[in-house]
Coordinates of C-alpha atoms and ligand atoms in Angstrom, one line a residue:
X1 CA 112.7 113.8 125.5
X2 CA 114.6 112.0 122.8
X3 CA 113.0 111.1 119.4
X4 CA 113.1 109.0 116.6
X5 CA 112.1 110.1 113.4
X6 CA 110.7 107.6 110.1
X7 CA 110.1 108.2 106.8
X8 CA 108.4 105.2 105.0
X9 CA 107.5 105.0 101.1
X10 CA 103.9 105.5 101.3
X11 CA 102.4 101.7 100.5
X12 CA 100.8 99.3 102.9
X13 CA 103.9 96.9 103.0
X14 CA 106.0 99.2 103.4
X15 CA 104.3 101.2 105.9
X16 CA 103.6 98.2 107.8
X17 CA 107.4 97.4 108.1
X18 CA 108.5 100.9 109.3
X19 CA 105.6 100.6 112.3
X20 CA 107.0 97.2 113.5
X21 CA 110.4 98.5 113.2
X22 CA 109.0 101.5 115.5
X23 CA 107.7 98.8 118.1
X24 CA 110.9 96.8 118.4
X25 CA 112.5 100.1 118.9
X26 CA 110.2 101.0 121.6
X27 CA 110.3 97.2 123.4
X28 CA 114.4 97.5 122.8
X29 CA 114.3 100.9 124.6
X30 CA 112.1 100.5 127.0
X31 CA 113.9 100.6 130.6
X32 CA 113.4 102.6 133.7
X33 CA 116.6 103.8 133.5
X34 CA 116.5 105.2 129.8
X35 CA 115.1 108.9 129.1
X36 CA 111.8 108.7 127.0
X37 CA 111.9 107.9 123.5
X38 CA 108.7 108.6 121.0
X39 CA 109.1 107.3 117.6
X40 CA 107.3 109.8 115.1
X41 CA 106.7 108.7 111.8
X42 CA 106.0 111.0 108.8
X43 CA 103.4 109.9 106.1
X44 CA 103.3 111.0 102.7
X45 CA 100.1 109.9 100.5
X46 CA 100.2 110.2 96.5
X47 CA 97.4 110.5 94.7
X48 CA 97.2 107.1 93.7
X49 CA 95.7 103.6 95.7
X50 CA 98.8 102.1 97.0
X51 CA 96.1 100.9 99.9
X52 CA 94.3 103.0 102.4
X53 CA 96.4 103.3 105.7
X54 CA 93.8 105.2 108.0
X55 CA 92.5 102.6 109.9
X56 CA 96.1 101.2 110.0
X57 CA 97.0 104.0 111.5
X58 CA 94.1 104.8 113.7
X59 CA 94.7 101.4 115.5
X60 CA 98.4 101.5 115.9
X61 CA 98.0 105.2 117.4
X62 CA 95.5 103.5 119.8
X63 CA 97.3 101.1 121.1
X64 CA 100.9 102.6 121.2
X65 CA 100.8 106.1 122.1
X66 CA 104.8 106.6 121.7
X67 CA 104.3 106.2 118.1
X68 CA 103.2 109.6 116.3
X69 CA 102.4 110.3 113.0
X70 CA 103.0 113.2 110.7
X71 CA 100.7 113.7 107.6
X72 CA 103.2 115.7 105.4
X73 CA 100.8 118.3 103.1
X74 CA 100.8 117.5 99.8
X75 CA 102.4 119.5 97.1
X76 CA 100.5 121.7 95.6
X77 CA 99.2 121.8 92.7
X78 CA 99.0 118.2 93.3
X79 CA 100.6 115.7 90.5
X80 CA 98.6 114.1 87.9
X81 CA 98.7 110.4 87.5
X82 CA 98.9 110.6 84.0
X83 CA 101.4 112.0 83.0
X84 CA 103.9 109.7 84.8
X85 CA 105.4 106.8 82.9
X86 CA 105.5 104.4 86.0
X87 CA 103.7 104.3 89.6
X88 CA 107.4 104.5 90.8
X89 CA 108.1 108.1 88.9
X90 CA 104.9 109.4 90.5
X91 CA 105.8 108.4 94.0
X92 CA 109.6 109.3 93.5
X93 CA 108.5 112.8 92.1
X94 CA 105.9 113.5 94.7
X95 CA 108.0 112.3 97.7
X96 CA 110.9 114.8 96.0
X97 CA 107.9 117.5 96.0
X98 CA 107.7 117.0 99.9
X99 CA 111.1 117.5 100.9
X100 CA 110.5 121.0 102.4
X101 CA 107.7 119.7 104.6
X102 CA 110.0 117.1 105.4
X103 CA 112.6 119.5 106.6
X104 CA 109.2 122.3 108.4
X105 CA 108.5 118.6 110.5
X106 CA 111.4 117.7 111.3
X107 CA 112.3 121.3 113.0
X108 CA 109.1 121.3 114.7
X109 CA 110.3 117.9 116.1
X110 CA 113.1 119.0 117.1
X111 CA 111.6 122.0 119.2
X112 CA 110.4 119.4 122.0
X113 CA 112.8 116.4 122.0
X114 CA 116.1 115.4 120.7
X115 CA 116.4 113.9 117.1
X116 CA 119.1 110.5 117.7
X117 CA 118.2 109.1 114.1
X118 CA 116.3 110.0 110.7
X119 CA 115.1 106.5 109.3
X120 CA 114.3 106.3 105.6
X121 CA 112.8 104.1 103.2
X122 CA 115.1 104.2 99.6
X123 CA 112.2 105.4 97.8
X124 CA 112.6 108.9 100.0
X125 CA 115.9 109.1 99.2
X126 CA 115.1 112.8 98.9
X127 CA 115.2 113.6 102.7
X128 CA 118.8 112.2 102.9
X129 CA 120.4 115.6 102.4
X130 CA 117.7 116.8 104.7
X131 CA 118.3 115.3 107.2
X132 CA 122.6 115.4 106.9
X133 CA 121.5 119.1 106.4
X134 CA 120.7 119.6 109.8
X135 CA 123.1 117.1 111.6
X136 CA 120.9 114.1 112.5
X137 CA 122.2 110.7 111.6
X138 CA 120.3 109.2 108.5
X139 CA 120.0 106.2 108.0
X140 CA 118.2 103.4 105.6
X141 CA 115.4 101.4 106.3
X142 CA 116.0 98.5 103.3
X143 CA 112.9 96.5 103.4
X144 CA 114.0 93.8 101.2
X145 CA 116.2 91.5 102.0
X146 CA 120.6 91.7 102.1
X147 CA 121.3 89.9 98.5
X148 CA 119.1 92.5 97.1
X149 CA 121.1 95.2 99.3
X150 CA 124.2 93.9 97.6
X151 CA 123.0 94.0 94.7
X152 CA 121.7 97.3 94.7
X153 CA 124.7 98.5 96.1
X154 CA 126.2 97.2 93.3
X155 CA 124.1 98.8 91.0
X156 CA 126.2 101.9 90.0
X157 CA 129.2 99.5 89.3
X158 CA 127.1 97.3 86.4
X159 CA 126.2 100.7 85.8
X160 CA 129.2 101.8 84.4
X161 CA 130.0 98.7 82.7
X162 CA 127.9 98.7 80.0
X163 CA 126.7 101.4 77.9
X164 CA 123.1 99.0 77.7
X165 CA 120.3 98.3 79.6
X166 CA 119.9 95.2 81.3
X167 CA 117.0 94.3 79.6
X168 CA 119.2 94.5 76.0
X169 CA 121.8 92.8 77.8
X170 CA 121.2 89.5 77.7
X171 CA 123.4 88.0 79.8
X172 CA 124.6 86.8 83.8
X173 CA 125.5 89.3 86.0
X174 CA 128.2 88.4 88.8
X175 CA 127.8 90.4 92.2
X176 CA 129.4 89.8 95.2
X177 CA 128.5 87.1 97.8
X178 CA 125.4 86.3 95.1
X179 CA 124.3 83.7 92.4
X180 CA 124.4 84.9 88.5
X181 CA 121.8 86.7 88.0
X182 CA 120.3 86.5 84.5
X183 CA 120.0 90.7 83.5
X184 CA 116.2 90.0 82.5
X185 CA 116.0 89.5 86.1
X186 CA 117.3 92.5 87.9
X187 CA 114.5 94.8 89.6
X188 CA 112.0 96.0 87.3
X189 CA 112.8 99.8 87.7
X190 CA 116.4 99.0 86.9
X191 CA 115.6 97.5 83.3
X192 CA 115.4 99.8 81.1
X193 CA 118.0 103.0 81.4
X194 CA 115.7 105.5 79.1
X195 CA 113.1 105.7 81.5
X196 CA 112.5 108.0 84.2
X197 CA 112.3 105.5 86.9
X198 CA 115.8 104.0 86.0
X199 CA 117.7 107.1 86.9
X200 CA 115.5 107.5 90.4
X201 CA 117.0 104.0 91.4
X202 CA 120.3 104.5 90.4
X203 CA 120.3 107.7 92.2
X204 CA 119.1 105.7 95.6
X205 CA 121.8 103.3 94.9
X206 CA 124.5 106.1 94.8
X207 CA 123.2 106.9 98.1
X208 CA 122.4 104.4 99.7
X209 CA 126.5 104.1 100.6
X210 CA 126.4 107.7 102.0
X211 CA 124.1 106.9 104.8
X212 CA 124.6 106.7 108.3
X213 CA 123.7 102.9 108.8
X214 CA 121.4 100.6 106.6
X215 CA 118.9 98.4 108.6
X216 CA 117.9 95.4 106.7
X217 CA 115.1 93.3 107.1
X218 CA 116.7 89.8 107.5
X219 CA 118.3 88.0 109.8
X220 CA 122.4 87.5 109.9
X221 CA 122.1 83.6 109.2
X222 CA 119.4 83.8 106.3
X223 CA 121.7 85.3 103.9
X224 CA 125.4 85.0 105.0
X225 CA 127.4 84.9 101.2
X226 CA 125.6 88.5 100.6
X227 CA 126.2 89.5 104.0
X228 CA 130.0 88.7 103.8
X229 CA 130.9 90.3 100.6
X230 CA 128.9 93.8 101.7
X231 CA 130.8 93.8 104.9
X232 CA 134.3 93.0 102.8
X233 CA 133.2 96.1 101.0
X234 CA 133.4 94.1 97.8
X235 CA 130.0 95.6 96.5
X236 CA 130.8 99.8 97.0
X237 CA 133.5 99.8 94.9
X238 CA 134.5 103.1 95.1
X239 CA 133.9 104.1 98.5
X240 CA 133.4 103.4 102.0
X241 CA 130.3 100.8 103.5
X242 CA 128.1 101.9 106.1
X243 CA 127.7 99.5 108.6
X244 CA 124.7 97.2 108.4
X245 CA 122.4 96.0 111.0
X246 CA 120.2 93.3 110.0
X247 CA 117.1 93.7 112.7
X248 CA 114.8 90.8 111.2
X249 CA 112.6 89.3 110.2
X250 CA 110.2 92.4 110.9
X251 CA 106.8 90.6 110.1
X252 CA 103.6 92.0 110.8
X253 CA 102.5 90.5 114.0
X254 CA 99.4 90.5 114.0
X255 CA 96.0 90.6 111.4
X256 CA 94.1 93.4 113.1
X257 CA 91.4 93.5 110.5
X258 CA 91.3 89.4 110.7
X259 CA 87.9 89.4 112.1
X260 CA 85.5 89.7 109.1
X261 CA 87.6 87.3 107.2
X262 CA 87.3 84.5 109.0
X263 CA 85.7 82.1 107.3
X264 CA 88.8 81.4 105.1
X265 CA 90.4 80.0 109.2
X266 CA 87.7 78.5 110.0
X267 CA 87.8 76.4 106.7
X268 CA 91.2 75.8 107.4
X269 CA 90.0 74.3 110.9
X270 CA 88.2 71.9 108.9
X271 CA 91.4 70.5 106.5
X272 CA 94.1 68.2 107.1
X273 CA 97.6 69.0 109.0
X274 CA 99.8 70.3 105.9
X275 CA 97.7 69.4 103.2
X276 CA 96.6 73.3 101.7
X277 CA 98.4 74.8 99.2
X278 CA 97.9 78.6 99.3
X279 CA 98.5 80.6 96.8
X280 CA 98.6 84.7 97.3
X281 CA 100.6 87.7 94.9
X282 CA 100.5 90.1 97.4
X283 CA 98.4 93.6 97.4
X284 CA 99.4 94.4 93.9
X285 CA 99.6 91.3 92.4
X286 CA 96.6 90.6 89.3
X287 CA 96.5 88.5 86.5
X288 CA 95.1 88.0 83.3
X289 CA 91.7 86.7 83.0
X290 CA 93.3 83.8 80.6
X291 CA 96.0 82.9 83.6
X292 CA 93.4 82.5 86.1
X293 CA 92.0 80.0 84.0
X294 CA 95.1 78.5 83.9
X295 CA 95.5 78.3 87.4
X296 CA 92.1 76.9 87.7
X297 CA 93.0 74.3 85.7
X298 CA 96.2 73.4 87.3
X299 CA 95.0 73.4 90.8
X300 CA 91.7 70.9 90.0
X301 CA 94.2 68.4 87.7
X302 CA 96.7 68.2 90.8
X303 CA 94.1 66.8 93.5
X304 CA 95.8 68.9 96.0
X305 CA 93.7 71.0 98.4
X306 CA 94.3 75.0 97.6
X307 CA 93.1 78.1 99.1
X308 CA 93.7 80.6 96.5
X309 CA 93.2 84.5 97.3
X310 CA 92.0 86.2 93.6
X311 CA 91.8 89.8 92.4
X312 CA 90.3 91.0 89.4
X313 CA 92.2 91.2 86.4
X314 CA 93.6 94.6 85.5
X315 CA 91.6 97.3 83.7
X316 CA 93.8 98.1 81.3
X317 CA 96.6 97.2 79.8
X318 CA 98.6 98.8 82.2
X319 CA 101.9 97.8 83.3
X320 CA 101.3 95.5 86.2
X321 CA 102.6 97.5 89.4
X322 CA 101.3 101.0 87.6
X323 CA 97.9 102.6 89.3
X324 CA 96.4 99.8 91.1
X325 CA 92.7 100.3 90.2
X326 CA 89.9 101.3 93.0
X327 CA 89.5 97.8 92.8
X328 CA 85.7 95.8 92.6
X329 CA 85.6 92.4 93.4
X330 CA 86.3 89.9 91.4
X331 CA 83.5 88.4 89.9
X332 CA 84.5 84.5 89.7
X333 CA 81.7 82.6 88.0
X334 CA 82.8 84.9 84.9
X335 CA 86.4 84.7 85.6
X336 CA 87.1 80.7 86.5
X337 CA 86.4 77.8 84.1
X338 CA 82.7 77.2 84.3
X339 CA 81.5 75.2 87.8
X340 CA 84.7 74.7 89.2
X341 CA 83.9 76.4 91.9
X342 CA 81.3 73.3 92.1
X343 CA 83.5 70.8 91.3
X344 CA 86.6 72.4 93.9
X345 CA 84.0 72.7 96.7
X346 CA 85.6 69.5 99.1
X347 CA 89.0 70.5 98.4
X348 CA 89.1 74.1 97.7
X349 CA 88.5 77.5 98.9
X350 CA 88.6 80.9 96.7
X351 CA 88.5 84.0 98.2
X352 CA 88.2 87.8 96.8
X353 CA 91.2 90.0 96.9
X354 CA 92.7 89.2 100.6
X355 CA 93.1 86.8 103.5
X356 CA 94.7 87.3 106.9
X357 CA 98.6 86.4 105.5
X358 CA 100.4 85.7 108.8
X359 CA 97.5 83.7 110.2
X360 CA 96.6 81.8 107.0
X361 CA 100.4 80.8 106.8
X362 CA 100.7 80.0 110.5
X363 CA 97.7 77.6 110.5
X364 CA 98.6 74.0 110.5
X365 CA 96.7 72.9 107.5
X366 CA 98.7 75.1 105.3
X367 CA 101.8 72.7 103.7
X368 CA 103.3 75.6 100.7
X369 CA 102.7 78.5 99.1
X370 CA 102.4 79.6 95.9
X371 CA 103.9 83.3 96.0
X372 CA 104.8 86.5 94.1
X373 CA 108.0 86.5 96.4
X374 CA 107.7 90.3 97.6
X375 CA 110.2 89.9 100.7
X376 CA 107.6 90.6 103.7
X377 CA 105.7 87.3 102.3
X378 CA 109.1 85.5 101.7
X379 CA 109.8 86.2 105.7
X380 CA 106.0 85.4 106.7
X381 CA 106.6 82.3 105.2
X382 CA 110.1 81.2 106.1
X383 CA 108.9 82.2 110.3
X384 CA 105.9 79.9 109.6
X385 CA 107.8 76.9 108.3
X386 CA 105.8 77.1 104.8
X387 CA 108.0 76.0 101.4
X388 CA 107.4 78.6 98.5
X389 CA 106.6 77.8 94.8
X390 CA 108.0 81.1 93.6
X391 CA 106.2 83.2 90.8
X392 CA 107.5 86.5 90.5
X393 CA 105.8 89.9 89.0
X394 CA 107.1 92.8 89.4
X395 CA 109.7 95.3 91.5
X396 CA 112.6 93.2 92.8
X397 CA 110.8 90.0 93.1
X398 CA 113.2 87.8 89.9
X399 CA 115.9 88.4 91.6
X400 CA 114.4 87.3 94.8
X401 CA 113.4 84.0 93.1
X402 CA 116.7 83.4 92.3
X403 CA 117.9 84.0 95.3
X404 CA 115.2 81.7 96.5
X405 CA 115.5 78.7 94.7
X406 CA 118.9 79.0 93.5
X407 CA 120.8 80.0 96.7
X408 CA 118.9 79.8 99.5
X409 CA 116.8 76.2 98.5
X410 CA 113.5 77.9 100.0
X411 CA 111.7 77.7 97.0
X412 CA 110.8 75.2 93.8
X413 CA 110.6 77.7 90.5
X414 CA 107.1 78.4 88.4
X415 CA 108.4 78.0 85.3
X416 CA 106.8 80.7 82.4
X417 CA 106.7 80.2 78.8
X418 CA 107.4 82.0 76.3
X419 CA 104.5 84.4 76.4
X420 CA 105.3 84.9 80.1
X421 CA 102.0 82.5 80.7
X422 CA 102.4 79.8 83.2
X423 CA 100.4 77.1 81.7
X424 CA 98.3 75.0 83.8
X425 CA 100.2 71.7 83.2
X426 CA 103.2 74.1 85.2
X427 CA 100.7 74.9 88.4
X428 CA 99.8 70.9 88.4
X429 CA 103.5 69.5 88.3
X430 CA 104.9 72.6 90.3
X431 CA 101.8 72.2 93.2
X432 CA 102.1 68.3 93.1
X433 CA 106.0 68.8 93.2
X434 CA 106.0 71.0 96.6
X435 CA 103.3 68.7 98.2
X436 CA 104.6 65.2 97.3
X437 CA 107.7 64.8 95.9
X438 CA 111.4 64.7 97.3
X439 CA 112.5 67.9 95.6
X440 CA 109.6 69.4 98.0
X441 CA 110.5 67.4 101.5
X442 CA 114.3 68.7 101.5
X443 CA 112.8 72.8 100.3
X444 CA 110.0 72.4 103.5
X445 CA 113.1 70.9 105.7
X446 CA 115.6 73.7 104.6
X447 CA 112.5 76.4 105.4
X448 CA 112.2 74.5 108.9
X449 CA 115.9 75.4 109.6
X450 CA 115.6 79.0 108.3
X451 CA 112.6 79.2 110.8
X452 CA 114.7 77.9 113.6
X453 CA 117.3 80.0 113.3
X454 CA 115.0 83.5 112.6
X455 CA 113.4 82.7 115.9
X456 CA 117.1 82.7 117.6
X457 CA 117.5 85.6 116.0
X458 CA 114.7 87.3 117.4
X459 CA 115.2 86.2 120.5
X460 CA 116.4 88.3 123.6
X461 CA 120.4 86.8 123.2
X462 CA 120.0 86.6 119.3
X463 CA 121.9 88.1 116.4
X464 CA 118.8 90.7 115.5
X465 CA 118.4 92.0 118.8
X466 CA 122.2 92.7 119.2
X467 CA 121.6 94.3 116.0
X468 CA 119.2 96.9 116.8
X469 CA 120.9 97.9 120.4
X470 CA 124.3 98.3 117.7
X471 CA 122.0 100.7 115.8
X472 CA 120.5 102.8 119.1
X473 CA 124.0 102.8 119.8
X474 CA 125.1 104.2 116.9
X475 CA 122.4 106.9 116.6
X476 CA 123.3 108.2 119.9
X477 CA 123.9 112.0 119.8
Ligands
NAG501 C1 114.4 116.7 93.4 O1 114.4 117.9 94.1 C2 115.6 118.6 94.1 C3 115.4 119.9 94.9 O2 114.4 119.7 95.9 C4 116.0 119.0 92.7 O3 117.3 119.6 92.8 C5 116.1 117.7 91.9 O4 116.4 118.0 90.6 C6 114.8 116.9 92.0 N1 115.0 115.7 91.3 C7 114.2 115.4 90.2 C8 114.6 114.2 89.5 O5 113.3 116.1 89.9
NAG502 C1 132.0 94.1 82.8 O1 131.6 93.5 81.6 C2 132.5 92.5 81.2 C3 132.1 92.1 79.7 O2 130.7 92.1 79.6 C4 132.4 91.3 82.1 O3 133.3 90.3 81.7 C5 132.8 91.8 83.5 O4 132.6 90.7 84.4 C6 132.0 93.0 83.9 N1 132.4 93.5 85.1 C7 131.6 93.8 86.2 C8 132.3 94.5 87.3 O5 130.5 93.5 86.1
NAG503 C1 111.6 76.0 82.3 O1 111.3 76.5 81.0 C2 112.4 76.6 80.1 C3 111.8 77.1 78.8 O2 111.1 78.3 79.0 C4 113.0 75.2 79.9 O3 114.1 75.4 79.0 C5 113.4 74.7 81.2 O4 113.9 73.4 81.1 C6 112.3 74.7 82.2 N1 112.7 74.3 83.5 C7 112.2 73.3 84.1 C8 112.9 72.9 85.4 O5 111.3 72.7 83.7

C-alpha cells in the first residue's frame, strides 16, 4: 500500500484545494496495473471560524473512500485568540504547536503503507523538517498562483535590500518575469517587518526553496514571464530552485451544498445571456456599512443587472482578515439605501453571505465579476469565461490585481480613494465599463483565451496533466 500524505492550512479555500488536488491524484493514479494509493490528509482546526469543514468533509469521505482524514489534537492548553496580533500569527503559532502530532501521524501512516510524498500548504511550513526528518519527500502545495510564487520566492532578496518595510517604502519593486509592483501592494503579512506575522512569511519564503517540488495552482500558459524567470532561477538568488509543477487550475468542481440556494440560479434562468454582473469578496471579505451604500448606489446609477452576494459589516474595528465573526445575517433594509431593494427588484438580486460560486459564474447570464481577486475565484472565473473588475482586500490579493490588470489583461481596476473608499460614481463607470465599453470586449476576449487554453491544459494530453505524472514521478520512493 502506498500513501500520500497532505497538510492543508486549516480554511475552507484552502482546504478545498488540497481535496481536489487529492482527487486528480487519485484519477492520475488510478490503473490496474498501479499498487493502491490512499491519499490521507491531516486537518488542523484553530480556535477561530475560518468556516466549518465537517460537512465538507463528511461528504468527500463519502464519496471517495481513498481519501482519509486525520484530525491532528489540538495543543493543549489551547491558544487564546486574543492575544495574537493577526489571524495569521494564531494560525502560524498553533500549526507550529502541532508539529509533534504531525510527526505521531505521520508514523502511524507509515506502519501500513509507504509514504511517496508529504504535501504542504506554506502556512505549515512547520512540518517541513518533519517530514525531511524522516526521509519522505516534502513538497509545497502553493495555492496561489506562479507570479505570486516568484514573488514570494523573491521575498528574502527585497528582504535584504532594505533595512524598511514595504509599507515605509514607497516605491516599485522589480522581480523577475513580473510587472513593478508598487511596495503598498505586496501581501499584506509582508508589510510591515515589526510584526509577528512578517517574520512567519519570510520564514516560509526561506523555505519554500528547500522543498522537494512546489505544485502551483495554475496552468503553464496563464503565467509564462513568471514561470520563465523561476525556472532561470532568477528569483532564488542564492540557491538552488526546486522544480515546479503547475497542476492547474484546481477549482472546486462541484457546489455540493448548492441545493438550498437555489433561488439565486433559478433567477439567473430568468435574465438575459451575459447581462449579470456579479459581484462576490470571497468568505472573508466584509465591508463597511458606508461602502455598501456605495455600492448600492453604483450598481442602481449604472442600469446594469447585478447579483450581489452581501455579508454584514465587521463587528469591530478589527483588521479585516482577523477573527471572522460567528457571523448573523446581514440585515439589508438597515444596511442598503432605503427601498432599493424595491427599486432593484427587475434588475437585481441581493443575497446574504453566499451563493454557489462555480455555478453562479458558469451560468450564461452572468457577463463579469466584481471580485476580491483571492486566486481560487480568479481561476473560477478565467475557466468560466467571466472578465473581472478587480477589488482587492486583503492577503496577497494587490498584487494579484496587478498581476490581473496590468499583465495578464483579465481584469479592469476598482479604483480607491484616498480613504481607501470606492465611491459609488467608481462602481457605476467601472460596472458600465466591463459590460459595455471596448476596454471591457478585448478583457472578456483575453479571459475567453485564458479559458481555452486552461481547458487544454487540463486535458488528458495537456500541459497540467503531464505536470502531475512529473510530480508522482518524482515522489517515487
Ligand atoms: C516553532 O516550533 C519550533 C520547535 O517546534 C521552535 O523551535 C520555533 O521557535 C517555533 N517558532 C516560533 C516562531 O515560535
Ligand atoms: C535594491 O534597492 C535599490 C535602491 O532602492 C534598487 O535600485 C535595486 O533595484 C534594489 N535591488 C533589488 C534586488 O531589489
Ligand atoms: C485612480 O485613482 C487615482 C487617485 O487615487 C488617480 O490618480 C488615477 O488616475 C485613477 N485611475 C483611473 C484609471 O481612473
Amino acid at each position: 500500500m502506498e500513501a500520500i500524505v497532505l497538510y492543508p492550512a486549516p480554511n475552507m479555500g484552502h482546504l478545498i484545494s488540497m481535496v481536489e488536488l487529492a482527487q486528480l491524484i487519485l484519477l492520475h493514479h488510478h490503473h490496474p496495473s498501479n499498487s493502491l494509493l490512499s491519499v490521507h490528509i491531516l486537518i488542523t482546526s484553530p480556535p477561530i471560524d475560518l468556516g466549518s469543514p465537517s460537512p465538507y468533509i463528511a461528504s468527500v469521505s463519502a464519496t471517495t473512500p481513498s481519501i482519509i482524514f486525520h484530525h491532528l489534537p489540538d495543543p493543549s492548553p489551547p491558544l487564546q485568540p486574543a492575544s495574537f496580533p493577526s489571524m495569521e500569527a494564531l494560525v502560524f503559532e498553533h500549526i507550529n504547536l502541532t508539529t509533534p502530532q504531525v510527526q505521531t501521524t505521520l508514523l502511524s501512516i507509515s506502519l501500513s503503507s509507504s509514504i511517496r510524498a508529504f504535501v504542504i500548504d506554506g502556512f505549515c511550513t512547520a512540518a517541513l523538517e518533519v517530514g525531511t526528518s524522516l526521509q519522505i519527500p516534502t513538497y509545497y502545495f502553493f495555492t496561489s498562483g506562479a507570479s505570486c510564487l516568484a514573488l514570494f520566492l523573491y521575498i528574502p532578496t527585497l528582504h535584504k535590500n532594505t533595512t524598511k518595510s514595504f509599507k515605509d517604502l514607497n516605491t516599485h519593486l522589480h522581480v523577475p518575469g513580473l510587472p513593478p509592483i508598487p511596495s503598498s501592494h505586496m501581501p499584506e503579512p509582508t508589510l510591515d517587518r515589526t510584526k509577528e506575522q512578517h517574520s512567519w512569511f519570510l520564514n516560509f519564503a526561506t523555505r519554500l526553496p528547500k522543498s522537494a517540488g512546489i505544485i502551483v495552482n495554475t496552468f503553464n500558459s496563464l503565467e509564462p514571464n513568471a514561470l520563465k524567470a523561476i525556472s532561470d532561477g532568477l528569483c532564488v538568488q542564492d540557491g538552488h530552485t526546486p522544480p515546479i509543477f503547475c497542476v492547474g487550475p484546481v477549482i472546486k468542481s462541484s457546489d455540493q451544498s448548492a441545493g438550498g440556494q437555489a433561488e439565486c440560479l433559478k433567477w439567473l434562468d430568468s435574465q438575459p445571456r451575459g447581462s449579470v454582473v456579479y459581484l462576490c469578496f470571497g468568505s472573508l471579505g466584509t465591508f463597511s456599512k458606508e461602502q455598501l451604500k456605495e455600492i448600492a448606489v453604483g450598481l442602481e446609477k449604472s442600469g446594469q443587472r447585478f447579483l450581489w452576494v452581501v455579508r454584514s459589516p465587521p463587528m469591530k474595528e478589527q483588521s479585516q482578515q482577523l477573527l471572522s465573526q460567528s457571523e448573523e445575517d446581514p440585515d439589508l433594509d438597515s444596511l442598503l439605501p432605503e427601498s432599493f431593494l424595491d427599486r432593484t427588484r427587475e434588475k437585481g438580486l441581493v443575497v446574504k453571505k453566499w451563493a454557489p460560486q462555480v455555478l453562479v459564474l458558469s451560468h450564461d447570464a452572468v457577463g463579469s465579476f466584481v471580485t476580491h481577486c483571492g486566486w481560487n475565484s480568479v481561476l473560477e472565473a478565467i475557466c468560466a469565461g467571466v472578465p473581472m473588475v478587480a477589488w482587492p482586500l486583503y492577503a496577497e490579493q494587490r498584487f494579484n490585481k496587478i498581476l490581473l490588470v496590468e499583465q495578464l489583461k483579465l481584469a479592469l481596476p476598482m479604483n480607491e480613494s484616498e480613504g481607501g473608499l470606492v465611491s459609488a460614481a467608481e462602481v457605476e463607470r467601472r460596472v458600465r465599463e466591463i459590460m459595455e465599453s471596448e476596454e471591457g470586449n478585448s478583457v472578456r476576449e483575453q479571459v475567453l483565451a485564458k479559458r481555452q487554453e486552461a481547458m487544454a491544459a487540463t486535458s488528458e494530453q495537456g500541459s497540467s496533466r503531464a505536470a502531475l505524472a512529473k510530480f508522482m514521478e518524482s515522489a517515487k520512493r
